[in-house]
Structures are given as structure tokens and as C-alpha cells.
Amino acid sequence: MSNDSNKSEENKARTTVSDLRKLLGDNTVFLKVQPGEKRPLDKGWRDLTVSDMTPQFLAELERYNVGISLGKASSGLCTIDVDSDVALEAFLEMNPKLKETLQSKRARGGNIWVRVSGVFPELKKIQTRDKKPWGEWRADGGQTVILGSAKSNKGDNDSVPYRITHRAEPIEIEFTEINWPGDLVLPWSSEPRMEGPIPETNGGDFIILPGGDVTFSDCGANLFRRIALQKKMFVRCGTVVEEESDKQTGIVSLSVVSASEFRSRMEDYGKLVVWRVGADGTPVLKPTNCPVETAQGLLDTTAAREHLPAISSILRCPVMIECHEDLNILGKGYHEENGGILITAGEPPEEVELPVAVKALNDLLSEFDFQTPGDKARALASFITPALKMGGFITGSIPVDVAEADQSQSGKTYRQRVVAAIYNEVPAMVVARNGGVGSVDESFAQRLVAGRPFIQLDNVRGRMDSQFIESFLTADGPFAARVPHRGDVNIDPSRFFLFMSSNGVDTSRDFANRSSIIRIRKRVGYDYRTYPEGDLLAHVRAKQPFYLGCIFAVIREWVENGKPQTKTCDHDFRGWARILGWIVENIFDSAPLMEGHLKAQERVSNPSLTFLRQVAVEVRKESKLDQVIAANVIVDLCQEAGLEIPGCKYGSAEQASRQVGLLLRRVFSETDSVEIDDFVVSRREFRQRRSDGGGDYTSKCYVFNQRETRTTAQVAQVDIDPTKLPDFLESIEPCAACADCEQEEELAA
């Protein structure tokens, strides 16, 4: 070899060693190893120290394979030498942290380089429990070749080069942080042997249950690391849950893992063994079953919460999120974003241009007869809200979508099902029963625990006054849902979308303040459009990727405009109202989001106004608009329609009329005419003579009309001729016990 060639090769070797020193540090002892061999040349290599790493010594390494003296000699630098590729891959899966450290190999398997702080064992060979070689722990007294080449077997002509498979500085770790497969005999521990034949397992691995020196934390860390790799169990607000598929629909929800269930689930991840005293008095591992108490103890360990993936949402469609100022689409699978999202179904959304998207979403609402433009604006907002919340664009609370109709079969619940269909979902129904076992609260809690995002309170009748649901709507942290045989289960309330439908919403003011009220009228005899797939709902389900693409197009436009918000808001959930207010007004060119909403909130939270609206609907059904109606006729209408008179249990007709009078007196305490949704109702007073000749009394009657045909002022001007009043007015007289005018008015009203 020429001098020029020698210099070229020398520079190449020196550069490589320099690179190694940058990776391993100046506190590392390098060794000269004969080319093609594995053993150091210097028989006293164990006595070398960092001070021996002179420039001359390092320069001479160019002619040799390069080894590293391990353990204390190199400040705790150690390697885990694994003999096979399969075992190496499995070991790294058990130790995800080690995937980020320096790794090297020659023919098969490989070396994992770590710098260990604290106490660690000296050089040890490692075998499986059936005495098969697995690898080595290389530390004090050991060395590992990292540069050069060596023959696999004596007599081979060709040498196999050493190479770095993952270039990184060795990570610092404590020896106790390393997880070892359960089927190994660890020579630095007191684990002597497995008694009896080695049981077959799904991975040749063991799970050593707590007992003796094995703590719940040790067992839990080993176990939950394995379980976490499968992404089948998760932690939701501190509770271990797993996927559960509905046998009929195939829809996946979440189920709390009980101790009795977990004891059998553990067997999927390894053979369960426990330390016992053998016949000769030495410790042995014996196969066992996991007691329920032990399973519960493991579920309660910190290891479960630390190692299992967190989950906050389980969805059936892709999700748009913002990442580093870019918009990304999350598809099927588990994603760590936004607290952990598991997407179990759904095709990728279509790319849709904004004008097409706006028209398509408007068309979905074209056949609904909304009471006001503001109601339609809120219906548009209901389309967009779930995507904004799923993607983390809205971080605060969102309101209940409250659908109210004037009659049954008007499409109030149907619209909400269309909203869910855009997200490839079917709302989970809540049974509306009052109190006790199977109450609304209990049914609602069960739906929360299942984790499906859309929950529906369908066709609610009577007063909706649930402190449990109201607390859920405003909770800003984990919310406790109690279910039978499970106790309290914490959930994240921000991950749900609540629907409620009714023909006459009657709620507390707090519930009304946390609602988005959307009112529609029934289109009697209307011929609704049909699609190739069937009705509107079937069409949306068939074209779900397109309509989800429409939603994403709207969000993209909002983001590109800088995520603006309206400046004013008339809703308790200001973040939601300001974001959706800007979107519906500026992208859809709709009416203001909260137009007419305050009056709707006032009406649904006032039992008297809610009752009067229900009566008005029945008056219209009976074709009694623009007629004079008294309290006893209202009672008859309520009884025929099955309407509940608030505060009345239907005693005598006189008692019912008295209660109607009290309710309406509250409505008309400061005015003689009120507007309620589509109706204008006017109260008129006149003097009536008693049939027994005992004098006159004040009688009250009411005129109902459609708001489009009569204004409040016009209804107030309707003339009433007492001589032409219907006969039923003549029968309205105060009872004999009424001694003062106030009592007479209450009865006659």
C-alpha cells in the first residue's frame, strides 16, 4: 500500500473514531481489537482508564477493530446484547424508551447502549427458563465491539462488518427501569427456577403476579406496558376502559373493565405465575389464576394510568385538527391528540369547494319550516359544532341542541339524526322516565360511560328539570356518572353532544341558558323530496364523506380568515356563540345566531308561557283562532289533547278552571296581549250578570291568533259584544264561598 493510500485510510479511521467519541463521550475507554476478531489485543485491557486515551492511542485505533470497555471504566456505559432479531424487537417493544438510544449490530440481534446511573450488575450471561441462550448484560468486566468486522464462525473467509443501526447518544437510565421478559432467568436476582415444565404461552412470556418481593407496582408496570402496545385498553379520567362492539349494529363503545373481567383479559398477554416456596425450600414460579382482589389492585395502580394510552373520545369519522398552524385529518386508529381519540370507522372526507359546501348544507335544511331565520341559523350551527369541538377549536362548553316543534311528526328529532349522520353516528337514546331506577339521570349516565358522542333525550314531555344534566353541561373537569354495579365513573363532559326534542319544551332557566333552541313547524301534507338512496337521512348516510367534507371546507375557511369571532353575544356559552355566530353570518350569510333566542329561553323556562303556547297550538288545531275562549274551554281542550295543566291534578272542572286562571293571570299581569312564537294572545275583560240575580262579576276571555295574520295591537282591538258571547261564558260564575272580588276574578278567569 502506498504512503498516499495509508494517509487516506488513516484519515478515514480517525474521523470514524472521532464520531464515536462524540456519541460516547470523552469518559469512554476505547479498546484495540484484532481485525476480524472480537477479543481485545491487550490482555490487561480491563485495567485501562480514560487517562490512557491519549491522542496517539486513539490514532492507532485506525488499524484495528474498535471495542468499548464497559461498566464503571466508562462511567456506567453498558450494553444489552440480544442474540436474535426477534428477541431484540420484542425487548424494545417492552422498553420503548430504549428505542431512542444508540444501537449497533453485526450479523444478528444487536447491542443496546445505555449509560446506567446508580447500582447495576456486572457482566452476566442471560438464558431463558428452558436454558436457551438469550443474550448478555455487559457491564463491569465486559466489552463490546462497535467498529470493524469479524467472522461469524472460525474458518469463515468473509468477515461481517459491525454497524450502527440507530445513531444517537446513549440515554441515561437506572437499571431498575429496564423491563425484562418474564421467561428469562435473571442471574442478578434470586429467581432460581420454574418448577415443573415450562408452560406454553402466546409469546413465551410470563406475568409474575404480586407476592413475595414482587410488588403491585412492579407487576402493574410490566403488565400495562404490554397491554398498551395493543391499543385495546385505555384510561379515561383515571378509569380503565376497553372497546366493546354492539352485537347487532357493530358500533364500538367503551366499557369499564371490572376486576372479574380483567383477571381473564390478563391471560391474553402472558402466562400467569406467582412465586412460591418449592419442595427444597427455594423460591419457584408456579402457574396460577389471578384472584379478583389482585386484579382490582392492579387496576388501581398508578402504572395503569401511566402506561395505558389516554382516551377522551371514541368516534366513527375522521377529525380535523390544527397542528403547527396546519390543518390535518386524523383517520382510523388511535391518536394522542386532544386527550386521546379512537376513530373506529369512517371513510376519508371528500375535498369540497366552499360554495358547494355552503349550498349543500343549506339544502339539507331547505324542507324544514323554521319558525324564524334565527332558528335556521342555529340549525346550521348545529351542523358545524361537533367538528369544531372534536378538533379542539372550541375548548369551552357547548349548548344542548333543543328541537321544539308545534306538532308531532314535524321532523324535530329527524333533523338531529341528520346532524349525527354527517359524523357517521346514530344518537344514543335516553329513556325519559321520571325518578327511581331507570330514570333519565340513570339512563343518561349509562350513555356517558359508553362514550358515544351523540346522546338524545327524545320527545320529552312535561318539565325537564335535571340538576344532574345541568351540572354535566357546565362541568369544566371530570364528571362523575354513577351506573349500576360500577359506582362512580369519571368522564370528560366536553366530549359529548346532547340533543333534546319536545313538542313543548318546559325547563328550568339554568337549562334554558345552556341550550340552543331550534323551533320548527309541521308541514301538513307537504310532499318531501326523495333521493336515489331513499329519504334525506338515507341520502346523508350514503354521502357521509361528502357532507363531512362540506363541514371541513367551512372550518378551513374560518381558520384561513384567522378564526374570527363576533364581538357581542347573548348566550351563556360565549366562546361557542361567538365562533358560530361569525361562521353562520359570514360564511352562510344567515341571520344572527341568537336572533329571537332570548325570548325562546324566557318562554321555555316559564311554565305559564309554555302552557299558553301549548294551548295556542291546540286552539289552532281545533280551528278556534280569532274566537273568544274562556277558561273552561281551555280546560276542555287540555283534557281532550292530554295536556297537563301545571299545578293541577284534574280534580273538579271548577278547580281546573281556577288553576288555568292563576296561570294566565301571571302571563297577563302587566299587559293584555302577548306574543308567543307564532301566536298572539289577547286577554279581554267585561262585566257579566249573575244568573241568580245577585249582581255583576268580572269575566275574562282570550283571543288566539297567528302572528302573521294579526299583530298584537290588532288582536287587542277585537270587539267583543257581551250580548253575543257564546253560551259557555254564561256558565262561568264564582262559587258561593268567594266573598271578595279577587277570588271571583281567579275563578272567572
XYZ file of C-alpha atoms in Angstrom:
749
model
C 0.000 0.000 0.000
C 1.397 3.449 -0.959
C 2.027 6.207 1.524
C -0.808 8.258 -0.020
C -3.211 5.338 0.431
C -2.091 4.881 4.025
C -2.811 8.538 4.772
C -6.243 8.370 3.155
C -7.221 5.279 5.168
C -5.749 6.841 8.321
C -7.886 9.983 7.929
C -10.978 7.845 7.365
C -10.309 5.820 10.551
C -9.540 8.873 12.631
C -12.815 10.543 11.527
C -14.815 7.460 12.469
C -13.258 7.253 15.910
C -13.888 10.958 16.340
C -17.534 10.391 15.543
C -17.673 7.627 18.129
C -16.147 9.851 20.774
C -18.799 12.470 20.059
C -21.504 9.844 20.560
C -19.990 8.099 23.577
C -18.205 10.992 25.266
C -14.649 11.596 26.455
C -15.293 9.469 29.558
C -15.264 6.286 27.472
C -12.450 3.736 27.314
C -11.683 2.518 23.760
C -10.026 -0.856 23.069
C -7.865 -2.240 20.280
C -9.286 -5.456 18.819
C -7.524 -7.556 16.194
C -9.255 -7.030 12.786
C -11.597 -9.913 12.064
C -11.744 -10.841 15.760
C -13.801 -9.904 18.817
C -11.288 -10.037 21.706
C -9.065 -7.104 22.741
C -5.347 -7.391 21.896
C -4.106 -6.176 25.261
C -4.559 -8.833 27.926
C -4.641 -6.085 30.544
C -7.433 -4.191 28.810
C -9.587 -4.268 31.950
C -7.013 -2.031 33.643
C -7.199 0.712 31.014
C -8.744 4.028 32.087
C -9.850 7.239 30.432
C -6.393 8.703 31.103
C -4.935 6.110 28.718
C -6.995 7.550 25.828
C -4.121 9.660 24.506
C -4.128 11.142 21.007
C -1.503 8.569 19.991
C -3.589 5.681 21.328
C -6.710 6.946 19.575
C -4.790 7.434 16.337
C -3.552 3.837 16.466
C -7.155 2.579 16.546
C -7.250 3.124 12.767
C -5.592 -0.231 12.219
C -7.913 -2.211 14.494
C -11.440 -3.117 15.252
C -12.693 -0.797 17.996
C -14.155 -2.124 21.252
C -15.504 -0.301 24.297
C -14.677 -1.207 27.886
C -17.975 -1.222 29.748
C -19.265 -0.533 33.230
C -17.546 1.713 35.723
C -14.473 2.038 33.470
C -16.586 4.118 31.032
C -18.735 5.951 33.592
C -21.584 3.437 33.601
C -21.725 2.796 29.853
C -23.266 -0.685 29.415
C -24.828 -2.728 26.641
C -27.637 -5.254 26.434
C -26.535 -7.845 23.888
C -29.543 -9.687 22.425
C -28.816 -12.769 20.316
C -31.765 -12.761 17.863
C -33.644 -10.173 15.829
C -36.991 -11.454 17.108
C -35.944 -11.230 20.746
C -34.455 -7.772 20.149
C -37.667 -6.454 18.625
C -39.757 -7.874 21.471
C -37.392 -6.411 24.079
C -37.597 -2.945 22.519
C -41.386 -3.145 22.491
C -41.254 -3.766 26.238
C -38.864 -0.827 26.616
C -39.995 1.957 24.264
C -37.523 4.367 25.843
C -34.621 2.223 24.607
C -35.695 2.722 21.005
C -34.207 6.206 21.248
C -30.723 5.168 22.399
C -27.605 4.086 20.460
C -27.947 0.646 18.856
C -25.414 -1.439 16.937
C -25.201 -4.921 15.444
C -23.151 -7.283 13.317
C -24.822 -10.429 11.982
C -27.992 -10.844 14.056
C -29.613 -9.449 17.154
C -27.841 -6.336 18.361
C -26.474 -4.260 21.218
C -28.461 -1.592 23.045
C -26.178 1.046 24.578
C -27.159 2.768 27.830
C -25.394 4.807 30.465
C -26.609 3.472 33.802
C -26.772 5.651 36.884
C -26.696 4.043 40.294
C -26.112 0.374 41.023
C -26.024 -2.232 38.250
C -24.841 -5.864 37.928
C -21.505 -6.927 36.468
C -21.154 -8.901 33.225
C -23.731 -11.728 33.108
C -24.984 -14.214 30.524
C -28.764 -14.467 30.253
C -30.757 -17.598 29.459
C -34.417 -18.437 29.110
C -36.008 -20.670 31.733
C -35.651 -23.640 29.378
C -31.883 -22.922 29.308
C -31.694 -21.436 25.810
C -29.239 -18.554 25.274
C -30.916 -15.137 25.101
C -28.008 -12.686 25.352
C -25.774 -10.864 27.818
C -25.822 -7.976 30.220
C -22.450 -6.340 29.514
C -21.029 -4.109 32.201
C -18.033 -4.395 34.605
C -15.612 -6.917 33.151
C -17.164 -6.843 29.688
C -16.564 -5.125 26.378
C -18.472 -4.698 23.079
C -17.012 -4.209 19.612
C -18.671 -1.322 17.776
C -16.410 -0.666 14.779
C -14.734 -3.010 12.291
C -15.700 -6.520 11.204
C -15.465 -10.101 12.443
C -16.066 -13.625 11.215
C -19.214 -15.339 12.390
C -17.513 -18.717 12.735
C -13.938 -19.984 12.724
C -12.917 -20.969 9.251
C -15.141 -18.396 7.545
C -13.415 -16.493 4.760
C -15.517 -13.349 4.930
C -15.964 -11.037 7.866
C -19.277 -9.325 8.704
C -18.973 -5.602 9.485
C -20.216 -4.000 12.671
C -22.645 -1.156 12.039
C -24.673 1.401 13.942
C -28.388 0.832 13.384
C -29.628 3.791 15.416
C -27.225 6.713 15.745
C -27.864 8.563 18.986
C -26.142 9.269 22.268
C -26.671 6.540 24.894
C -29.581 7.511 27.096
C -29.132 7.710 30.858
C -31.261 5.221 32.745
C -31.458 3.382 36.041
C -31.019 -0.371 35.896
C -34.369 -0.916 37.629
C -36.134 0.904 34.772
C -35.274 -1.885 32.348
C -38.088 -4.374 31.733
C -37.043 -7.972 31.190
C -39.135 -10.709 29.578
C -40.786 -12.915 32.156
C -39.354 -16.173 30.728
C -35.723 -15.231 31.442
C -33.534 -16.422 34.278
C -32.049 -13.192 35.586
C -28.718 -14.099 37.194
C -28.527 -10.966 39.334
C -31.800 -11.777 41.092
C -32.877 -14.536 43.419
C -35.077 -16.141 40.770
C -33.734 -19.684 40.709
C -36.059 -21.734 38.544
C -39.511 -22.579 37.256
C -40.969 -25.610 38.943
C -42.260 -28.205 36.504
C -42.403 -27.971 32.703
C -42.319 -24.567 31.040
C -45.944 -23.705 30.117
C -46.681 -22.669 26.538
C -47.841 -19.046 26.184
C -48.867 -16.748 23.387
C -45.487 -15.065 23.418
C -43.318 -17.250 25.611
C -43.761 -14.560 28.278
C -44.777 -14.649 31.915
C -46.700 -12.262 34.101
C -45.484 -12.629 37.659
C -48.338 -11.658 39.950
C -47.738 -9.696 43.156
C -46.326 -11.719 46.025
C -43.051 -12.007 47.891
C -40.650 -9.414 46.509
C -42.920 -8.639 43.542
C -45.000 -5.548 44.314
C -48.262 -4.446 42.697
C -46.343 -1.576 41.109
C -43.734 -3.915 39.613
C -46.333 -6.284 38.233
C -48.534 -3.436 37.009
C -45.694 -1.715 35.166
C -44.723 -4.911 33.363
C -48.327 -5.841 32.570
C -49.715 -2.494 31.436
C -46.718 -1.799 29.205
C -47.621 -4.954 27.286
C -51.319 -4.137 27.178
C -50.629 -0.595 25.973
C -48.957 -1.874 22.810
C -52.229 -3.422 21.602
C -54.295 -0.201 21.939
C -57.282 -2.188 23.184
C -57.427 -0.892 26.747
C -57.310 2.776 27.682
C -57.542 5.112 30.641
C -60.380 7.624 30.687
C -60.289 10.107 33.569
C -58.435 7.542 35.717
C -60.697 4.566 34.881
C -59.528 1.591 32.791
C -61.868 1.027 29.824
C -61.887 -1.154 26.732
C -63.637 -1.325 23.367
C -66.977 -3.094 23.223
C -68.879 -3.793 19.981
C -72.652 -3.923 19.829
C -73.605 -7.391 18.602
C -76.398 -6.086 16.388
C -75.043 -2.817 14.973
C -71.301 -3.374 15.305
C -70.938 0.143 16.733
C -67.998 0.350 19.121
C -68.387 1.990 22.513
C -66.377 1.978 25.736
C -66.912 -0.310 28.684
C -65.420 -0.066 32.160
C -63.134 -3.045 32.819
C -64.204 -4.758 36.029
C -61.827 -6.784 38.191
C -63.517 -10.054 37.222
C -63.145 -9.186 33.529
C -59.569 -8.030 33.901
C -58.387 -11.269 35.545
C -59.250 -13.116 32.320
C -58.009 -10.346 29.999
C -54.553 -10.678 31.607
C -54.192 -14.188 30.188
C -54.076 -12.725 26.662
C -50.743 -11.095 27.471
C -48.806 -13.899 29.137
C -48.851 -16.925 31.409
C -49.843 -16.001 34.957
C -47.327 -17.235 37.529
C -46.553 -16.475 41.143
C -43.602 -17.041 43.464
C -43.979 -19.942 45.876
C -41.626 -21.974 48.100
C -40.541 -25.198 46.394
C -40.088 -28.642 47.918
C -36.436 -27.929 48.665
C -37.237 -24.601 50.304
C -36.057 -22.446 47.395
C -38.339 -19.969 45.558
C -40.063 -21.326 42.458
C -42.565 -19.924 39.952
C -45.862 -21.747 39.741
C -48.782 -21.269 37.294
C -51.786 -19.626 38.939
C -55.083 -17.854 38.405
C -55.460 -14.214 39.322
C -57.769 -13.542 42.282
C -60.383 -10.811 41.828
C -58.807 -8.793 44.650
C -55.423 -8.877 42.912
C -56.997 -7.857 39.594
C -58.679 -4.893 41.275
C -55.431 -3.928 42.954
C -53.646 -3.898 39.590
C -56.408 -1.791 38.009
C -55.952 0.709 40.836
C -52.170 1.043 40.420
C -50.511 4.184 39.184
C -48.915 2.015 36.489
C -52.299 1.603 34.764
C -52.730 5.358 34.457
C -49.101 5.918 33.466
C -48.715 3.262 30.782
C -52.135 2.749 29.193
C -52.989 5.260 26.446
C -55.375 8.017 27.488
C -58.727 8.274 25.721
C -61.282 11.071 25.725
C -63.326 10.369 22.573
C -64.426 7.349 20.561
C -65.645 8.399 17.114
C -66.794 6.932 13.809
C -65.458 9.571 11.428
C -62.203 11.400 10.637
C -61.395 14.516 12.662
C -59.863 17.799 11.500
C -57.295 19.251 13.909
C -54.843 22.132 13.809
C -51.192 21.128 14.204
C -48.371 23.667 13.932
C -50.679 26.073 12.088
C -51.611 23.380 9.550
C -54.919 21.554 9.290
C -54.576 17.765 9.477
C -57.137 14.992 9.119
C -56.989 12.114 11.616
C -58.193 8.791 10.194
C -58.966 5.371 11.639
C -56.938 4.270 14.635
C -55.758 5.708 17.916
C -54.408 9.269 18.108
C -52.858 11.008 21.114
C -54.176 14.424 20.083
C -56.882 16.200 22.115
C -56.619 13.878 25.078
C -56.674 10.661 23.042
C -59.052 9.954 20.142
C -60.010 6.471 18.962
C -61.547 6.510 15.475
C -63.159 3.145 14.775
C -64.821 3.749 11.397
C -65.407 6.273 8.614
C -64.049 6.884 5.138
C -61.775 9.871 4.376
C -63.785 13.068 3.733
C -64.091 14.392 0.206
C -62.428 17.631 -0.860
C -65.270 20.116 -1.370
C -65.123 23.716 -2.591
C -66.591 26.252 -0.186
C -69.505 27.451 -2.403
C -70.531 23.827 -2.991
C -70.278 23.086 0.730
C -72.396 26.086 1.759
C -75.102 25.245 -0.773
C -75.146 21.544 0.169
C -75.531 22.236 3.895
C -78.246 24.818 3.269
C -80.071 22.326 1.051
C -80.208 19.834 3.924
C -82.400 22.329 5.795
C -84.446 23.574 2.852
C -87.526 21.467 3.639
C -87.686 22.252 7.354
C -90.147 25.046 8.219
C -88.179 27.040 10.784
C -90.124 29.493 12.884
C -87.616 32.326 12.359
C -84.398 32.906 10.382
C -82.593 32.770 13.724
C -83.799 29.194 14.226
C -82.335 28.201 10.861
C -79.044 29.916 11.779
C -78.868 27.802 14.925
C -79.634 24.673 12.878
C -76.658 25.482 10.640
C -74.534 25.958 13.755
C -75.629 22.515 14.927
C -74.056 21.011 11.781
C -70.674 22.649 12.425
C -70.414 22.495 16.229
C -69.400 18.798 16.592
C -66.446 19.105 14.191
C -65.191 22.245 15.929
C -65.436 20.549 19.310
C -63.921 17.218 18.186
C -60.970 19.041 16.642
C -60.281 21.213 19.679
C -61.234 24.518 18.019
C -63.834 25.113 20.747
C -62.421 24.474 24.202
C -65.327 25.680 26.331
C -68.812 24.304 26.859
C -71.335 23.868 24.060
C -75.131 24.052 24.456
C -77.784 21.380 24.208
C -79.413 21.253 20.769
C -83.076 21.652 21.791
C -85.510 20.874 18.963
C -89.043 22.113 19.572
C -91.989 21.610 17.265
C -95.590 22.717 17.254
C -96.878 19.203 16.489
C -95.780 15.594 16.440
C -94.166 14.210 13.270
C -92.775 17.627 12.361
C -89.156 16.493 11.934
C -87.633 17.857 15.135
C -85.837 14.615 16.056
C -85.230 13.827 12.380
C -83.081 16.958 11.957
C -80.927 15.930 14.897
C -80.460 12.456 13.436
C -79.275 14.102 10.204
C -76.675 16.047 12.213
C -75.370 12.806 13.747
C -75.381 11.063 10.339
C -72.941 13.634 8.952
C -70.499 12.293 11.543
C -71.359 8.646 10.766
C -73.132 8.333 14.105
C -76.517 7.278 15.450
C -77.556 9.125 18.638
C -77.629 7.020 21.786
C -81.182 7.290 23.121
C -82.001 8.181 26.720
C -85.189 6.713 28.160
C -87.273 9.576 29.558
C -88.697 8.211 32.818
C -89.128 10.226 35.955
C -87.152 9.284 39.058
C -86.085 5.972 40.555
C -84.390 3.080 38.834
C -84.286 3.686 35.095
C -84.763 7.462 35.498
C -83.499 9.999 32.965
C -80.402 10.635 35.090
C -79.514 6.948 35.318
C -80.108 6.320 31.612
C -78.096 9.429 30.781
C -75.207 8.286 32.998
C -75.102 4.918 31.225
C -74.790 6.661 27.859
C -71.971 8.832 29.184
C -69.995 5.809 30.352
C -70.435 4.133 26.930
C -68.678 7.137 25.403
C -70.644 7.507 22.160
C -70.548 11.228 21.333
C -74.198 11.959 20.442
C -76.822 11.464 23.165
C -80.538 12.106 22.591
C -83.334 12.900 25.024
C -86.204 12.196 22.653
C -89.724 13.601 22.777
C -89.513 14.883 26.348
C -92.920 15.504 27.902
C -93.518 17.563 30.985
C -90.894 19.584 32.764
C -87.234 18.871 32.068
C -85.559 19.775 35.345
C -82.481 17.627 35.940
C -79.759 19.068 38.157
C -77.594 16.127 37.103
C -77.749 17.078 33.414
C -77.378 20.789 34.178
C -74.228 20.055 36.205
C -72.940 17.984 33.294
C -73.422 20.914 30.893
C -71.263 23.301 32.939
C -68.659 20.921 34.387
C -65.153 22.082 33.495
C -63.399 18.912 34.663
C -64.061 15.193 35.223
C -67.744 14.482 35.818
C -68.916 11.536 37.934
C -71.504 9.320 36.249
C -72.981 6.642 38.501
C -74.078 3.403 36.874
C -75.403 0.163 38.411
C -72.740 -2.214 39.778
C -69.911 0.142 38.737
C -70.140 3.023 41.167
C -68.974 6.468 40.085
C -67.142 6.561 36.756
C -65.451 9.826 35.786
C -65.933 11.064 32.229
C -64.954 14.192 30.289
C -68.208 16.119 29.640
C -66.645 18.212 26.877
C -66.637 15.198 24.529
C -70.415 14.808 24.157
C -73.146 16.419 22.069
C -76.561 16.448 23.707
C -79.854 16.557 21.778
C -83.306 17.112 23.264
C -86.615 17.177 21.389
C -90.109 18.101 22.543
C -93.414 19.487 21.306
C -93.437 21.879 24.237
C -90.140 22.487 25.976
C -90.533 23.170 29.695
C -87.262 23.566 31.585
C -85.546 25.465 34.356
C -83.965 28.798 33.495
C -80.500 27.321 34.016
C -81.203 24.591 31.464
C -82.620 27.160 29.024
C -79.481 29.274 29.386
C -77.410 26.242 28.381
C -79.473 25.413 25.322
C -79.611 26.297 21.648
C -83.361 26.286 20.936
C -84.360 25.483 17.352
C -88.087 25.718 16.594
C -89.833 24.221 13.585
C -93.411 23.929 12.343
C -95.058 20.857 10.929
C -95.661 20.973 7.182
C -99.040 19.311 6.926
C -99.495 17.450 3.635
C -96.084 18.502 2.330
C -94.546 16.232 -0.313
C -90.929 15.825 0.809
C -88.136 15.257 -1.665
C -86.868 11.740 -2.314
C -83.347 10.681 -3.266
C -81.936 7.635 -5.051
C -80.973 6.306 -1.590
C -84.433 6.969 -0.108
C -85.277 9.829 2.273
C -82.987 12.646 3.396
C -81.445 10.659 6.249
C -80.621 7.711 3.989
C -79.104 10.138 1.479
C -76.849 11.769 4.092
C -75.684 8.392 5.380
C -74.828 7.251 1.844
C -72.975 10.505 1.093
C -71.452 10.935 4.549
C -67.832 11.516 3.335
C -69.119 14.308 1.072
C -71.080 16.081 3.802
C -68.226 15.739 6.285
C -66.042 17.293 3.594
C -68.526 20.172 3.436
C -68.146 20.723 7.191
C -64.351 20.687 6.888
C -64.493 23.181 3.999
C -66.394 25.624 6.222
C -63.923 25.170 9.091
C -60.990 25.625 6.720
C -62.449 28.923 5.531
C -62.908 30.094 9.117
C -59.333 29.143 10.040
C -57.887 30.816 6.946
C -59.687 34.007 7.943
C -57.877 33.952 11.283
C -60.551 32.173 13.352
C -62.610 35.355 13.912
C -65.475 35.723 16.382
C -68.399 38.074 16.755
C -67.918 40.798 19.352
C -71.278 40.537 21.065
C -73.146 37.532 22.350
C -76.417 36.790 24.104
C -75.618 33.305 25.362
C -74.021 31.863 28.498
C -71.576 29.836 26.374
C -69.862 32.820 24.842
C -66.981 31.001 23.134
C -69.363 28.769 21.191
C -71.778 31.594 20.356
C -69.107 33.998 19.116
C -67.366 31.432 16.895
C -70.563 30.010 15.394
C -72.067 33.480 15.198
C -69.294 34.587 12.863
C -69.455 31.401 10.783
C -73.217 31.406 10.129
C -73.397 35.135 9.464
C -70.287 35.491 7.286
C -69.937 32.126 5.539
C -73.622 31.173 5.240
C -74.934 34.767 5.080
C -77.634 33.798 7.574
C -79.500 35.739 10.226
C -77.655 36.425 13.510
C -77.187 33.253 15.523
C -79.032 34.487 18.617
C -81.888 36.259 16.817
C -85.094 35.585 18.767
C -83.316 33.229 21.145
C -83.685 35.231 24.341
C -87.488 35.221 24.055
C -87.429 31.489 23.389
C -85.322 30.940 26.520
C -87.703 33.046 28.591
C -90.722 31.150 27.313
C -89.388 27.580 27.777
C -88.307 28.398 31.334
C -91.678 29.948 32.277
C -94.311 27.222 32.965
C -97.181 29.661 32.377
C -95.877 30.789 28.979
C -95.073 27.205 27.992
C -98.611 26.185 28.927
C -100.128 29.078 26.973
C -98.143 28.106 23.864
C -99.378 24.517 24.105
C -102.947 25.778 24.431
C -102.463 28.025 21.399
C -101.325 25.048 19.331
C -104.469 23.131 20.327
C -106.669 26.158 19.601
C -105.258 26.243 16.086
C -105.820 22.504 15.653
C -109.478 22.930 16.681
C -109.930 25.888 14.300
C -110.767 28.247 17.152
C -108.378 31.031 16.202
C -109.869 34.523 16.321
C -112.597 33.298 18.645
C -113.416 34.270 22.200
C -112.345 31.487 24.579
C -112.817 31.235 28.323
C -111.013 29.199 30.963
C -113.455 26.293 30.974
C -112.985 25.823 27.222
C -109.226 25.804 27.746
C -109.702 23.087 30.364
C -111.735 21.029 27.884
C -109.048 21.447 25.202
C -106.342 20.321 27.625
C -108.279 17.237 28.676
C -109.011 16.228 25.080
C -105.366 16.736 23.997
C -103.840 15.180 27.112
C -102.095 18.412 28.084
C -101.033 18.753 31.695
C -102.171 21.905 33.467
C -99.196 22.879 35.647
C -100.067 22.580 39.324
C -103.381 20.838 38.660
C -104.140 17.171 39.193
C -107.525 17.364 37.494
C -109.974 17.456 40.361
C -113.249 19.158 39.559
C -113.760 21.288 36.464
C -114.023 24.283 38.794
C -110.565 23.546 40.292
C -109.049 23.131 36.847
C -110.564 26.415 35.671
C -109.254 28.146 38.789
C -105.711 26.849 38.093
C -105.872 27.969 34.462
C -106.927 31.397 35.704
C -103.971 31.580 38.076
C -101.508 30.586 35.317
C -102.835 33.082 32.813
C -103.034 35.834 35.389
C -99.236 35.579 35.720
C -98.872 35.905 31.964
C -101.113 38.970 31.711
C -100.098 40.632 34.976
C -98.611 43.656 33.176
C -100.158 43.500 29.724
C -103.309 42.453 27.933
C -101.540 40.993 24.875
C -98.511 38.723 24.493
C -96.630 37.223 21.552
C -95.580 33.582 21.923
C -93.688 32.152 18.970
C -96.225 32.062 16.096
C -99.134 33.279 18.202
C -100.569 36.491 19.597
C -102.876 36.052 22.604
C -105.042 38.856 23.983
C -106.991 38.982 27.237
C -110.285 40.876 27.426
C -112.374 41.715 30.484
C -116.084 42.501 30.708
C -118.874 42.521 33.274
C -121.310 39.624 33.433
C -124.586 39.500 35.356
C -125.080 36.604 37.723
C -127.710 34.112 36.658
C -129.209 34.215 40.161
C -129.639 37.989 40.001
C -127.016 38.550 42.699
C -125.197 41.305 40.813
C -122.365 41.505 38.276
C -118.889 39.983 38.193
C -115.789 40.466 36.052
C -115.276 37.813 33.396
C -112.120 37.251 31.380
C -111.727 35.606 27.990
C -108.927 35.164 25.467
C -108.417 35.542 21.737
C -105.732 33.460 19.986
C -104.357 34.254 16.564
C -101.455 33.550 14.237
C -98.822 36.252 14.442
C -98.663 36.524 10.639
C -102.356 37.364 10.376
C -102.808 39.602 13.424
C -100.362 41.814 15.260
C -100.590 42.259 18.994
C -102.272 45.628 18.515
C -104.780 44.222 16.037
C -105.815 41.393 18.346
C -106.223 43.835 21.200
C -108.697 45.797 19.076
C -111.057 42.834 18.527
C -114.509 43.973 19.666
C -116.452 41.672 21.956
C -120.176 42.126 22.269
C -121.254 40.653 25.627
C -124.752 40.110 24.295
C -123.381 37.810 21.588
C -120.954 35.815 23.669
C -121.235 32.054 23.435
C -123.406 30.298 25.970
C -120.400 28.828 27.774
C -119.490 32.260 29.157
C -122.823 32.494 30.931
C -121.973 29.423 32.969
C -118.833 30.946 34.445
C -119.808 32.209 37.877
C -117.906 32.486 41.134
C -118.536 29.808 43.744
C -120.739 30.704 46.684
C -117.765 30.691 49.036
C -115.993 33.506 47.132
C -116.508 36.592 49.244
C -114.247 39.107 47.564
C -113.578 40.273 44.044
C -110.085 38.745 43.923
C -111.468 35.242 44.401
C -114.162 35.889 41.823
C -111.573 37.003 39.280
C -109.425 33.964 39.858
C -112.394 31.684 39.271
C -113.867 33.602 36.336
C -110.520 33.921 34.587
